[in-house]
Amino acid sequence: MTLSSAAPVGTAAVSTQLREPSTRDEIYVAGQWRQGSGAVIESVDPATGDVFATLHSATPGDVGTAVEGGLAAAAQSKWADQLPHERAAVLYRIGNAIDAHATEISALQTRNTGKTLTETRALASSAAATFRYIAAALETMEDEITPARGNYLSMSIHEPIGVIGAITPWNSPIASEAQKVAPALAAGNAVVSKPPVWAPWISLYLARLCDEAGLPRGLFSVLPGPGRTVGDALARHPKIGKITFTGGTSTGRTLGHVAADKIIPVTLELGGKSPTVVFADADMDQALAGVLYGIFSSSGQSCIAGSRVFIERAVYSEFVDRLVSAANELRVGPGTDPGTQVAPLITHSHRDHVASMVDEARSEGAVVLAGGYAPGGDLADGAYYRPTILAGLSNSARICQEEVFGPVAVVLPFEDEDDLVRQANDSVFGLAAGIWTGDYRKAWRTARRIDAGTVWINTYKQFSISTPFSGTKESGLGTEKGRDGIRSYMRQKSIYLDLSGQPIPWSR
Ligand code: NAD
């Protein structure tokens, strides 16, 4: 399907035929829907343990087809030469298509990842908003005429890179993809996406919505499959001009090496072990609600989970007592139940990994104040784990230094601001932090002193697509979101245009 330059913007342009998100056994390679020839992925509903779909994955051989197909589609549709408002019109329609199908997207995503419907609905809305924001940013992006030092016009312009390899994790499908795919397409590139084995369906559905919205076929391929084969082949393909990755720090490090070998740009959004700080002068009700949400929403499977809770000594006992009571009252259940606060984890094996980290912390002397076990009864078949609070450890314990990616918080006392900053920054990560205090000067000082890409003050886990997101230290490299997000998928070029009409004097 090619892009009509006068394509209208709005839901009216989106067909409503595509009602049900498909779990057809098909991958999307260079504009063709077809069965993959790789190993079969079994998708299991984490709430029940039942297999609900199977998918033949892509193979490394599909990578070349997708990359060449992306280049051909870009050339044929003149995607990079479309005027910004023309590309933006397609992006608006993709955003509107996501919104129009948000209920179905949310239901499928809850089935695939276990997340609550409230959360998956929010992820769909966020993805739709990302496409629309990026479209608006694209329409208003400007190149620069730079101050000249001679009789010429000097300009700094931006051009697409070519084909982008986008590799994403399982914890927030559609939102993570949108964060990469929207700006990469906006910039005039083709995109080959490698979604995670545990959650491939929504990425494939996004490709169907892109088709519906009039994105030239072949410009966006989706190759679900194992990271070590398909992901690796994608990153290493000689015609991939940029790698954009969200996932764990060790995978990010591997991809950083690949990018270095190829001398191509890379964006890495990686893991975290974020401190949440409760000062004695905080509004305790507000802090309690924020700390609970920060660690236990998404069942703790969030890069920015506030997993190290630092509490000022003067209120430590009181706050921990309240936190433990509140954690014990959290409702664990299936994501489809509107009353559920803590849904199952992504898979049973991931739940077992979380449980093993808690067991190891126990053997290192952790006191389990809440949770620390998988619930039985009606929930026995699902990948559930009770919200867990550990105490009695120092910040150097393994569970305080390594990401658990589950509903596990460690509570740690601190004496004063200096002690807090020292402990909070004693981590290889630097993704996010939360500060709860009634003193805005203290909040400002602490926010400036903590190593983190994002700091929330008296709130947590709030996001705006217009606000840049990045990690420091081993939490990442490069920035996503914000107006400059599109630029990160472009290369800069300088052009000097003579205005004199005279030969350069030297040659005379
Ligand atoms: P992961 O690193 O195991 O996998 C992420 C993606 O990389 C998957 O698609 C996987 O198949 C692929 N992959 C794995 N090995 C690869 C290789 N050698 N070459 C190419 N691709 C490869 O991470 P995960 O378990 O899927 O996700 C959880 C992690 O993601 C956590 O560490 C979390 O903190 C992080 N995360 C970070 C952010 C952020 O914005 N900073 C957001 C969400 C998740």
PDB file of C-alpha atoms in Angstrom, residues 26-301:
ATOM      1  CA  GLU A  26       2.289 -15.434  10.908  1.00  0.00           C
ATOM      2  CA  ILE A  27       5.256 -13.125  11.087  1.00  0.00           C
ATOM      3  CA  TYR A  28       5.625  -9.982   8.977  1.00  0.00           C
ATOM      4  CA  VAL A  29       8.655  -9.897   6.677  1.00  0.00           C
ATOM      5  CA  ALA A  30       9.165  -7.179   4.083  1.00  0.00           C
ATOM      6  CA  GLY A  31       5.444  -6.567   3.632  1.00  0.00           C
ATOM      7  CA  GLN A  32       4.477 -10.270   3.536  1.00  0.00           C
ATOM      8  CA  TRP A  33       2.493 -12.109   6.202  1.00  0.00           C
ATOM      9  CA  ARG A  34       3.742 -15.682   6.332  1.00  0.00           C
ATOM     10  CA  GLN A  35       4.491 -18.510   8.705  1.00  0.00           C
ATOM     11  CA  GLY A  36       7.975 -18.326  10.207  1.00  0.00           C
ATOM     12  CA  SER A  37      10.369 -21.190   9.705  1.00  0.00           C
ATOM     13  CA  GLY A  38      11.977 -20.967  13.144  1.00  0.00           C
ATOM     14  CA  ALA A  39      11.167 -22.803  16.370  1.00  0.00           C
ATOM     15  CA  VAL A  40       7.597 -22.743  17.695  1.00  0.00           C
ATOM     16  CA  ILE A  41       6.894 -20.235  20.457  1.00  0.00           C
ATOM     17  CA  GLU A  42       4.139 -21.359  22.846  1.00  0.00           C
ATOM     18  CA  SER A  43       2.320 -18.406  24.362  1.00  0.00           C
ATOM     19  CA  VAL A  44       1.069 -19.221  27.836  1.00  0.00           C
ATOM     20  CA  ASP A  45      -1.530 -17.223  29.755  1.00  0.00           C
ATOM     21  CA  PRO A  46       0.371 -16.451  32.975  1.00  0.00           C
ATOM     22  CA  ALA A  47      -2.871 -16.307  34.965  1.00  0.00           C
ATOM     23  CA  THR A  48      -3.763 -19.936  34.230  1.00  0.00           C
ATOM     24  CA  GLY A  49      -0.764 -21.680  32.723  1.00  0.00           C
ATOM     25  CA  ASP A  50      -2.815 -22.522  29.596  1.00  0.00           C
ATOM     26  CA  VAL A  51      -1.263 -22.308  26.141  1.00  0.00           C
ATOM     27  CA  PHE A  52      -3.452 -19.893  24.160  1.00  0.00           C
ATOM     28  CA  ALA A  53      -1.497 -19.598  20.891  1.00  0.00           C
ATOM     29  CA  THR A  54       1.553 -20.864  19.045  1.00  0.00           C
ATOM     30  CA  LEU A  55       3.787 -19.001  16.651  1.00  0.00           C
ATOM     31  CA  HIS A  56       6.571 -20.177  14.360  1.00  0.00           C
ATOM     32  CA  SER A  57       9.337 -17.699  15.043  1.00  0.00           C
ATOM     33  CA  ALA A  58      11.519 -15.886  12.520  1.00  0.00           C
ATOM     34  CA  THR A  59      15.034 -17.057  11.671  1.00  0.00           C
ATOM     35  CA  PRO A  60      18.265 -15.123  11.155  1.00  0.00           C
ATOM     36  CA  GLY A  61      17.681 -15.634   7.413  1.00  0.00           C
ATOM     37  CA  ASP A  62      14.571 -13.441   7.613  1.00  0.00           C
ATOM     38  CA  VAL A  63      16.667 -10.510   8.780  1.00  0.00           C
ATOM     39  CA  GLY A  64      18.285  -9.948   5.374  1.00  0.00           C
ATOM     40  CA  THR A  65      14.923 -10.165   3.621  1.00  0.00           C
ATOM     41  CA  ALA A  66      13.400  -7.669   6.023  1.00  0.00           C
ATOM     42  CA  VAL A  67      16.307  -5.227   5.751  1.00  0.00           C
ATOM     43  CA  GLU A  68      16.418  -5.364   1.940  1.00  0.00           C
ATOM     44  CA  GLY A  69      12.608  -5.145   1.851  1.00  0.00           C
ATOM     45  CA  GLY A  70      12.726  -2.068   4.073  1.00  0.00           C
ATOM     46  CA  LEU A  71      15.220  -0.359   1.772  1.00  0.00           C
ATOM     47  CA  ALA A  72      13.165  -1.272  -1.311  1.00  0.00           C
ATOM     48  CA  ALA A  73       9.928  -0.047   0.279  1.00  0.00           C
ATOM     49  CA  ALA A  74      11.579   3.217   1.306  1.00  0.00           C
ATOM     50  CA  ALA A  75      12.874   3.740  -2.242  1.00  0.00           C
ATOM     51  CA  GLN A  76       9.611   2.800  -3.939  1.00  0.00           C
ATOM     52  CA  SER A  77       7.399   4.907  -1.695  1.00  0.00           C
ATOM     53  CA  LYS A  78       9.972   7.726  -1.526  1.00  0.00           C
ATOM     54  CA  TRP A  79       9.287   7.646   2.202  1.00  0.00           C
ATOM     55  CA  ALA A  80      12.295   9.743   3.121  1.00  0.00           C
ATOM     56  CA  ASP A  81      11.393  12.326   0.472  1.00  0.00           C
ATOM     57  CA  GLN A  82       7.819  12.708   1.623  1.00  0.00           C
ATOM     58  CA  LEU A  83       7.277  16.104   3.172  1.00  0.00           C
ATOM     59  CA  PRO A  84       7.167  15.989   6.965  1.00  0.00           C
ATOM     60  CA  HIS A  85       3.436  16.683   7.108  1.00  0.00           C
ATOM     61  CA  GLU A  86       2.837  13.797   4.699  1.00  0.00           C
ATOM     62  CA  ARG A  87       4.720  11.291   6.843  1.00  0.00           C
ATOM     63  CA  ALA A  88       3.044  12.824   9.886  1.00  0.00           C
ATOM     64  CA  ALA A  89      -0.394  12.119   8.383  1.00  0.00           C
ATOM     65  CA  VAL A  90       0.384   8.379   8.376  1.00  0.00           C
ATOM     66  CA  LEU A  91       1.658   8.513  11.947  1.00  0.00           C
ATOM     67  CA  TYR A  92      -1.511  10.293  13.103  1.00  0.00           C
ATOM     68  CA  ARG A  93      -3.542   7.546  11.490  1.00  0.00           C
ATOM     69  CA  ILE A  94      -1.486   4.823  13.187  1.00  0.00           C
ATOM     70  CA  GLY A  95      -2.068   6.544  16.540  1.00  0.00           C
ATOM     71  CA  ASN A  96      -5.773   6.753  15.857  1.00  0.00           C
ATOM     72  CA  ALA A  97      -5.871   3.104  14.731  1.00  0.00           C
ATOM     73  CA  ILE A  98      -4.276   2.049  18.030  1.00  0.00           C
ATOM     74  CA  ASP A  99      -6.882   4.051  19.928  1.00  0.00           C
ATOM     75  CA  ALA A 100      -9.707   2.591  17.844  1.00  0.00           C
ATOM     76  CA  HIS A 101      -8.543  -0.929  18.748  1.00  0.00           C
ATOM     77  CA  ALA A 102      -7.374  -0.210  22.298  1.00  0.00           C
ATOM     78  CA  THR A 103      -9.877  -2.543  23.949  1.00  0.00           C
ATOM     79  CA  GLU A 104      -8.831  -5.533  21.853  1.00  0.00           C
ATOM     80  CA  ILE A 105      -5.128  -4.688  22.161  1.00  0.00           C
ATOM     81  CA  SER A 106      -5.515  -4.476  25.913  1.00  0.00           C
ATOM     82  CA  ALA A 107      -7.323  -7.840  26.140  1.00  0.00           C
ATOM     83  CA  LEU A 108      -4.685  -9.641  24.053  1.00  0.00           C
ATOM     84  CA  GLN A 109      -1.846  -8.036  25.936  1.00  0.00           C
ATOM     85  CA  THR A 110      -3.326  -9.007  29.298  1.00  0.00           C
ATOM     86  CA  ARG A 111      -3.594 -12.584  28.044  1.00  0.00           C
ATOM     87  CA  ASN A 112      -0.016 -12.587  26.791  1.00  0.00           C
ATOM     88  CA  THR A 113       1.691 -10.793  29.684  1.00  0.00           C
ATOM     89  CA  GLY A 114      -0.705 -11.235  32.609  1.00  0.00           C
ATOM     90  CA  LYS A 115      -0.840  -7.480  33.261  1.00  0.00           C
ATOM     91  CA  THR A 116      -4.058  -5.902  34.535  1.00  0.00           C
ATOM     92  CA  LEU A 117      -6.487  -4.601  31.940  1.00  0.00           C
ATOM     93  CA  THR A 118      -6.144  -1.135  33.466  1.00  0.00           C
ATOM     94  CA  GLU A 119      -2.438  -1.207  32.765  1.00  0.00           C
ATOM     95  CA  THR A 120      -2.618  -2.684  29.271  1.00  0.00           C
ATOM     96  CA  ARG A 121      -5.280  -0.155  28.363  1.00  0.00           C
ATOM     97  CA  ALA A 122      -2.966   2.614  29.573  1.00  0.00           C
ATOM     98  CA  LEU A 123      -0.095   1.177  27.505  1.00  0.00           C
ATOM     99  CA  ALA A 124      -2.267   1.212  24.377  1.00  0.00           C
ATOM    100  CA  SER A 125      -3.276   4.830  25.044  1.00  0.00           C
ATOM    101  CA  SER A 126       0.333   5.747  25.625  1.00  0.00           C
ATOM    102  CA  ALA A 127       1.382   4.152  22.319  1.00  0.00           C
ATOM    103  CA  ALA A 128      -1.379   6.006  20.452  1.00  0.00           C
ATOM    104  CA  ALA A 129      -0.334   9.276  22.082  1.00  0.00           C
ATOM    105  CA  THR A 130       3.295   8.605  21.168  1.00  0.00           C
ATOM    106  CA  PHE A 131       2.472   8.268  17.463  1.00  0.00           C
ATOM    107  CA  ARG A 132       0.414  11.476  17.554  1.00  0.00           C
ATOM    108  CA  TYR A 133       3.007  13.440  19.519  1.00  0.00           C
ATOM    109  CA  ILE A 134       5.777  12.315  17.196  1.00  0.00           C
ATOM    110  CA  ALA A 135       3.617  13.283  14.195  1.00  0.00           C
ATOM    111  CA  ALA A 136       3.108  16.748  15.651  1.00  0.00           C
ATOM    112  CA  ALA A 137       6.802  17.088  16.508  1.00  0.00           C
ATOM    113  CA  LEU A 138       7.721  16.027  12.968  1.00  0.00           C
ATOM    114  CA  GLU A 139       5.511  18.709  11.460  1.00  0.00           C
ATOM    115  CA  THR A 140       7.209  21.375  13.532  1.00  0.00           C
ATOM    116  CA  MET A 141      10.826  20.214  13.293  1.00  0.00           C
ATOM    117  CA  GLU A 142      13.259  22.741  11.864  1.00  0.00           C
ATOM    118  CA  ASP A 143      16.721  22.552  10.356  1.00  0.00           C
ATOM    119  CA  GLU A 144      19.196  25.345  10.993  1.00  0.00           C
ATOM    120  CA  ILE A 145      20.827  28.070   8.978  1.00  0.00           C
ATOM    121  CA  THR A 146      24.078  28.571  10.858  1.00  0.00           C
ATOM    122  CA  PRO A 147      25.975  31.897  11.117  1.00  0.00           C
ATOM    123  CA  ALA A 148      28.184  32.100   8.020  1.00  0.00           C
ATOM    124  CA  ARG A 149      31.803  33.300   8.007  1.00  0.00           C
ATOM    125  CA  GLY A 150      31.925  34.034   4.288  1.00  0.00           C
ATOM    126  CA  ASN A 151      29.740  34.671   1.288  1.00  0.00           C
ATOM    127  CA  TYR A 152      27.837  31.425   1.460  1.00  0.00           C
ATOM    128  CA  LEU A 153      24.778  29.989   3.134  1.00  0.00           C
ATOM    129  CA  SER A 154      25.701  27.406   5.771  1.00  0.00           C
ATOM    130  CA  MET A 155      23.106  24.928   6.931  1.00  0.00           C
ATOM    131  CA  SER A 156      22.825  22.028   9.310  1.00  0.00           C
ATOM    132  CA  ILE A 157      20.221  19.558   8.099  1.00  0.00           C
ATOM    133  CA  HIS A 158      19.103  16.110   9.240  1.00  0.00           C
ATOM    134  CA  GLU A 159      18.624  13.009   7.102  1.00  0.00           C
ATOM    135  CA  PRO A 160      17.343   9.506   7.830  1.00  0.00           C
ATOM    136  CA  ILE A 161      19.856   6.801   8.700  1.00  0.00           C
ATOM    137  CA  GLY A 162      18.322   4.055   6.524  1.00  0.00           C
ATOM    138  CA  VAL A 163      17.126   0.911   8.320  1.00  0.00           C
ATOM    139  CA  ILE A 164      16.782   0.817  12.098  1.00  0.00           C
ATOM    140  CA  GLY A 165      16.972  -2.399  14.139  1.00  0.00           C
ATOM    141  CA  ALA A 166      14.586  -2.117  17.122  1.00  0.00           C
ATOM    142  CA  ILE A 167      14.858  -4.738  19.880  1.00  0.00           C
ATOM    143  CA  THR A 168      12.344  -4.635  22.736  1.00  0.00           C
ATOM    144  CA  PRO A 169      11.582  -6.428  26.031  1.00  0.00           C
ATOM    145  CA  TRP A 170       8.384  -8.096  27.203  1.00  0.00           C
ATOM    146  CA  ASN A 171       7.329  -5.881  30.054  1.00  0.00           C
ATOM    147  CA  SER A 172       5.485  -3.064  28.245  1.00  0.00           C
ATOM    148  CA  PRO A 173       4.691  -4.200  24.710  1.00  0.00           C
ATOM    149  CA  ILE A 174       3.226  -1.635  22.320  1.00  0.00           C
ATOM    150  CA  ALA A 175       4.407   1.289  24.443  1.00  0.00           C
ATOM    151  CA  SER A 176       8.087   0.279  24.124  1.00  0.00           C
ATOM    152  CA  GLU A 177       7.644  -0.398  20.425  1.00  0.00           C
ATOM    153  CA  ALA A 178       5.866   2.904  19.795  1.00  0.00           C
ATOM    154  CA  GLN A 179       8.654   4.757  21.574  1.00  0.00           C
ATOM    155  CA  LYS A 180      11.088   3.459  18.940  1.00  0.00           C
ATOM    156  CA  VAL A 181       9.017   2.803  15.822  1.00  0.00           C
ATOM    157  CA  ALA A 182       7.201   6.168  15.750  1.00  0.00           C
ATOM    158  CA  PRO A 183      10.299   8.416  15.820  1.00  0.00           C
ATOM    159  CA  ALA A 184      12.303   6.066  13.578  1.00  0.00           C
ATOM    160  CA  LEU A 185       9.584   6.107  10.891  1.00  0.00           C
ATOM    161  CA  ALA A 186       9.014   9.833  11.390  1.00  0.00           C
ATOM    162  CA  ALA A 187      12.680  10.424  10.648  1.00  0.00           C
ATOM    163  CA  GLY A 188      12.220   8.733   7.254  1.00  0.00           C
ATOM    164  CA  ASN A 189      13.708   5.319   8.046  1.00  0.00           C
ATOM    165  CA  ALA A 190      12.532   1.743   7.584  1.00  0.00           C
ATOM    166  CA  VAL A 191      12.316  -0.315  10.797  1.00  0.00           C
ATOM    167  CA  VAL A 192      12.900  -3.995  11.514  1.00  0.00           C
ATOM    168  CA  SER A 193      11.530  -4.862  14.935  1.00  0.00           C
ATOM    169  CA  LYS A 194      12.536  -7.890  17.040  1.00  0.00           C
ATOM    170  CA  PRO A 195       9.938  -8.332  19.771  1.00  0.00           C
ATOM    171  CA  PRO A 196      10.518 -10.649  22.737  1.00  0.00           C
ATOM    172  CA  VAL A 197       9.685 -14.356  22.568  1.00  0.00           C
ATOM    173  CA  TRP A 198       7.474 -14.067  25.657  1.00  0.00           C
ATOM    174  CA  ALA A 199       5.290 -11.319  24.200  1.00  0.00           C
ATOM    175  CA  PRO A 200       5.289 -11.252  20.385  1.00  0.00           C
ATOM    176  CA  TRP A 201       1.597 -10.718  19.609  1.00  0.00           C
ATOM    177  CA  ILE A 202       1.098  -7.017  20.096  1.00  0.00           C
ATOM    178  CA  SER A 203       4.081  -6.119  17.922  1.00  0.00           C
ATOM    179  CA  LEU A 204       2.610  -8.203  15.114  1.00  0.00           C
ATOM    180  CA  TYR A 205      -0.745  -6.531  15.620  1.00  0.00           C
ATOM    181  CA  LEU A 206       0.902  -3.105  15.502  1.00  0.00           C
ATOM    182  CA  ALA A 207       2.208  -4.059  12.042  1.00  0.00           C
ATOM    183  CA  ARG A 208      -1.370  -4.854  10.934  1.00  0.00           C
ATOM    184  CA  LEU A 209      -2.508  -1.451  12.200  1.00  0.00           C
ATOM    185  CA  CYS A 210       0.366   0.237  10.366  1.00  0.00           C
ATOM    186  CA  ASP A 211      -0.797  -1.476   7.155  1.00  0.00           C
ATOM    187  CA  GLU A 212      -4.340  -0.317   7.776  1.00  0.00           C
ATOM    188  CA  ALA A 213      -3.164   3.221   8.363  1.00  0.00           C
ATOM    189  CA  GLY A 214      -1.383   3.347   5.004  1.00  0.00           C
ATOM    190  CA  LEU A 215       2.250   2.902   5.976  1.00  0.00           C
ATOM    191  CA  PRO A 216       3.985   1.668   2.803  1.00  0.00           C
ATOM    192  CA  ARG A 217       4.236  -2.119   3.057  1.00  0.00           C
ATOM    193  CA  GLY A 218       7.712  -3.402   3.767  1.00  0.00           C
ATOM    194  CA  LEU A 219       8.791  -0.304   5.633  1.00  0.00           C
ATOM    195  CA  PHE A 220       8.122  -2.051   8.941  1.00  0.00           C
ATOM    196  CA  SER A 221       8.926  -5.733   9.527  1.00  0.00           C
ATOM    197  CA  VAL A 222       8.307  -7.708  12.727  1.00  0.00           C
ATOM    198  CA  LEU A 223      10.533 -10.721  13.390  1.00  0.00           C
ATOM    199  CA  PRO A 224       9.700 -12.445  16.681  1.00  0.00           C
ATOM    200  CA  GLY A 225      12.375 -14.916  17.715  1.00  0.00           C
ATOM    201  CA  PRO A 226      15.173 -15.599  20.151  1.00  0.00           C
ATOM    202  CA  GLY A 227      17.513 -12.728  20.927  1.00  0.00           C
ATOM    203  CA  ARG A 228      20.681 -14.756  20.589  1.00  0.00           C
ATOM    204  CA  THR A 229      19.888 -15.719  16.993  1.00  0.00           C
ATOM    205  CA  VAL A 230      17.358 -13.367  15.386  1.00  0.00           C
ATOM    206  CA  GLY A 231      18.209 -10.355  17.580  1.00  0.00           C
ATOM    207  CA  ASP A 232      21.927 -10.923  17.107  1.00  0.00           C
ATOM    208  CA  ALA A 233      21.568 -11.254  13.312  1.00  0.00           C
ATOM    209  CA  LEU A 234      19.530  -8.057  13.216  1.00  0.00           C
ATOM    210  CA  ALA A 235      22.058  -6.039  15.197  1.00  0.00           C
ATOM    211  CA  ARG A 236      24.974  -7.364  13.127  1.00  0.00           C
ATOM    212  CA  HIS A 237      23.375  -6.956   9.699  1.00  0.00           C
ATOM    213  CA  PRO A 238      25.674  -4.652   7.712  1.00  0.00           C
ATOM    214  CA  LYS A 239      22.799  -2.496   6.446  1.00  0.00           C
ATOM    215  CA  ILE A 240      21.306  -1.829   9.881  1.00  0.00           C
ATOM    216  CA  GLY A 241      22.365   1.766  10.486  1.00  0.00           C
ATOM    217  CA  LYS A 242      21.298   2.100  14.115  1.00  0.00           C
ATOM    218  CA  ILE A 243      20.386  -0.256  16.948  1.00  0.00           C
ATOM    219  CA  THR A 244      17.748   0.899  19.379  1.00  0.00           C
ATOM    220  CA  PHE A 245      17.378  -1.423  22.337  1.00  0.00           C
ATOM    221  CA  THR A 246      15.361  -1.678  25.524  1.00  0.00           C
ATOM    222  CA  GLY A 247      16.115  -4.582  27.834  1.00  0.00           C
ATOM    223  CA  GLY A 248      18.568  -5.921  30.377  1.00  0.00           C
ATOM    224  CA  THR A 249      21.993  -4.409  30.996  1.00  0.00           C
ATOM    225  CA  SER A 250      23.959  -7.497  29.993  1.00  0.00           C
ATOM    226  CA  THR A 251      22.189  -7.709  26.609  1.00  0.00           C
ATOM    227  CA  GLY A 252      22.681  -3.960  26.232  1.00  0.00           C
ATOM    228  CA  ARG A 253      26.391  -4.341  26.818  1.00  0.00           C
ATOM    229  CA  THR A 254      26.576  -7.035  24.103  1.00  0.00           C
ATOM    230  CA  LEU A 255      24.728  -4.796  21.658  1.00  0.00           C
ATOM    231  CA  GLY A 256      26.949  -1.855  22.581  1.00  0.00           C
ATOM    232  CA  HIS A 257      29.939  -3.965  21.474  1.00  0.00           C
ATOM    233  CA  VAL A 258      28.194  -4.857  18.209  1.00  0.00           C
ATOM    234  CA  ALA A 259      27.491  -1.177  17.529  1.00  0.00           C
ATOM    235  CA  ALA A 260      31.092  -0.274  18.353  1.00  0.00           C
ATOM    236  CA  ASP A 261      32.399  -2.884  15.898  1.00  0.00           C
ATOM    237  CA  LYS A 262      30.160  -1.516  13.157  1.00  0.00           C
ATOM    238  CA  ILE A 263      30.672   2.116  14.220  1.00  0.00           C
ATOM    239  CA  ILE A 264      26.950   2.830  14.208  1.00  0.00           C
ATOM    240  CA  PRO A 265      24.848   4.715  16.752  1.00  0.00           C
ATOM    241  CA  VAL A 266      23.050   2.808  19.486  1.00  0.00           C
ATOM    242  CA  THR A 267      20.424   3.755  22.050  1.00  0.00           C
ATOM    243  CA  LEU A 268      20.318   1.560  25.147  1.00  0.00           C
ATOM    244  CA  GLU A 269      17.478   1.723  27.694  1.00  0.00           C
ATOM    245  CA  LEU A 270      18.543  -0.767  30.370  1.00  0.00           C
ATOM    246  CA  GLY A 271      17.902  -2.028  33.869  1.00  0.00           C
ATOM    247  CA  GLY A 272      17.548  -0.271  37.191  1.00  0.00           C
ATOM    248  CA  LYS A 273      17.555  -0.625  40.958  1.00  0.00           C
ATOM    249  CA  SER A 274      15.873   2.626  41.768  1.00  0.00           C
ATOM    250  CA  PRO A 275      15.929   4.226  45.219  1.00  0.00           C
ATOM    251  CA  THR A 276      12.736   5.615  46.710  1.00  0.00           C
ATOM    252  CA  VAL A 277      13.426   7.938  49.599  1.00  0.00           C
ATOM    253  CA  VAL A 278      11.042   8.716  52.466  1.00  0.00           C
ATOM    254  CA  PHE A 279      12.164  11.658  54.584  1.00  0.00           C
ATOM    255  CA  ALA A 280      10.740  12.077  58.088  1.00  0.00           C
ATOM    256  CA  ASP A 281       8.918  15.263  57.056  1.00  0.00           C
ATOM    257  CA  ALA A 282       7.026  13.588  54.179  1.00  0.00           C
ATOM    258  CA  ASP A 283       3.257  13.367  54.006  1.00  0.00           C
ATOM    259  CA  MET A 284       3.130   9.754  55.156  1.00  0.00           C
ATOM    260  CA  ASP A 285      -0.134   8.840  53.402  1.00  0.00           C
ATOM    261  CA  GLN A 286       1.128  10.213  50.111  1.00  0.00           C
ATOM    262  CA  ALA A 287       4.515   8.523  50.544  1.00  0.00           C
ATOM    263  CA  LEU A 288       2.941   5.192  51.437  1.00  0.00           C
ATOM    264  CA  ALA A 289       0.683   5.196  48.370  1.00  0.00           C
ATOM    265  CA  GLY A 290       3.599   6.238  46.147  1.00  0.00           C
ATOM    266  CA  VAL A 291       6.056   3.672  47.468  1.00  0.00           C
ATOM    267  CA  LEU A 292       3.488   0.867  47.077  1.00  0.00           C
ATOM    268  CA  TYR A 293       2.678   1.926  43.518  1.00  0.00           C
ATOM    269  CA  GLY A 294       6.342   2.427  42.672  1.00  0.00           C
ATOM    270  CA  ILE A 295       7.333  -1.130  43.465  1.00  0.00           C
ATOM    271  CA  PHE A 296       4.218  -3.293  43.256  1.00  0.00           C
ATOM    272  CA  SER A 297       2.375  -1.933  40.200  1.00  0.00           C
ATOM    273  CA  SER A 298       3.153  -4.028  37.100  1.00  0.00           C
ATOM    274  CA  SER A 299       4.055  -6.691  39.687  1.00  0.00           C
ATOM    275  CA  GLY A 300       7.428  -4.979  39.963  1.00  0.00           C
ATOM    276  CA  GLN A 301       8.280  -5.869  36.338  1.00  0.00           C
TER     277      GLN A 301
END
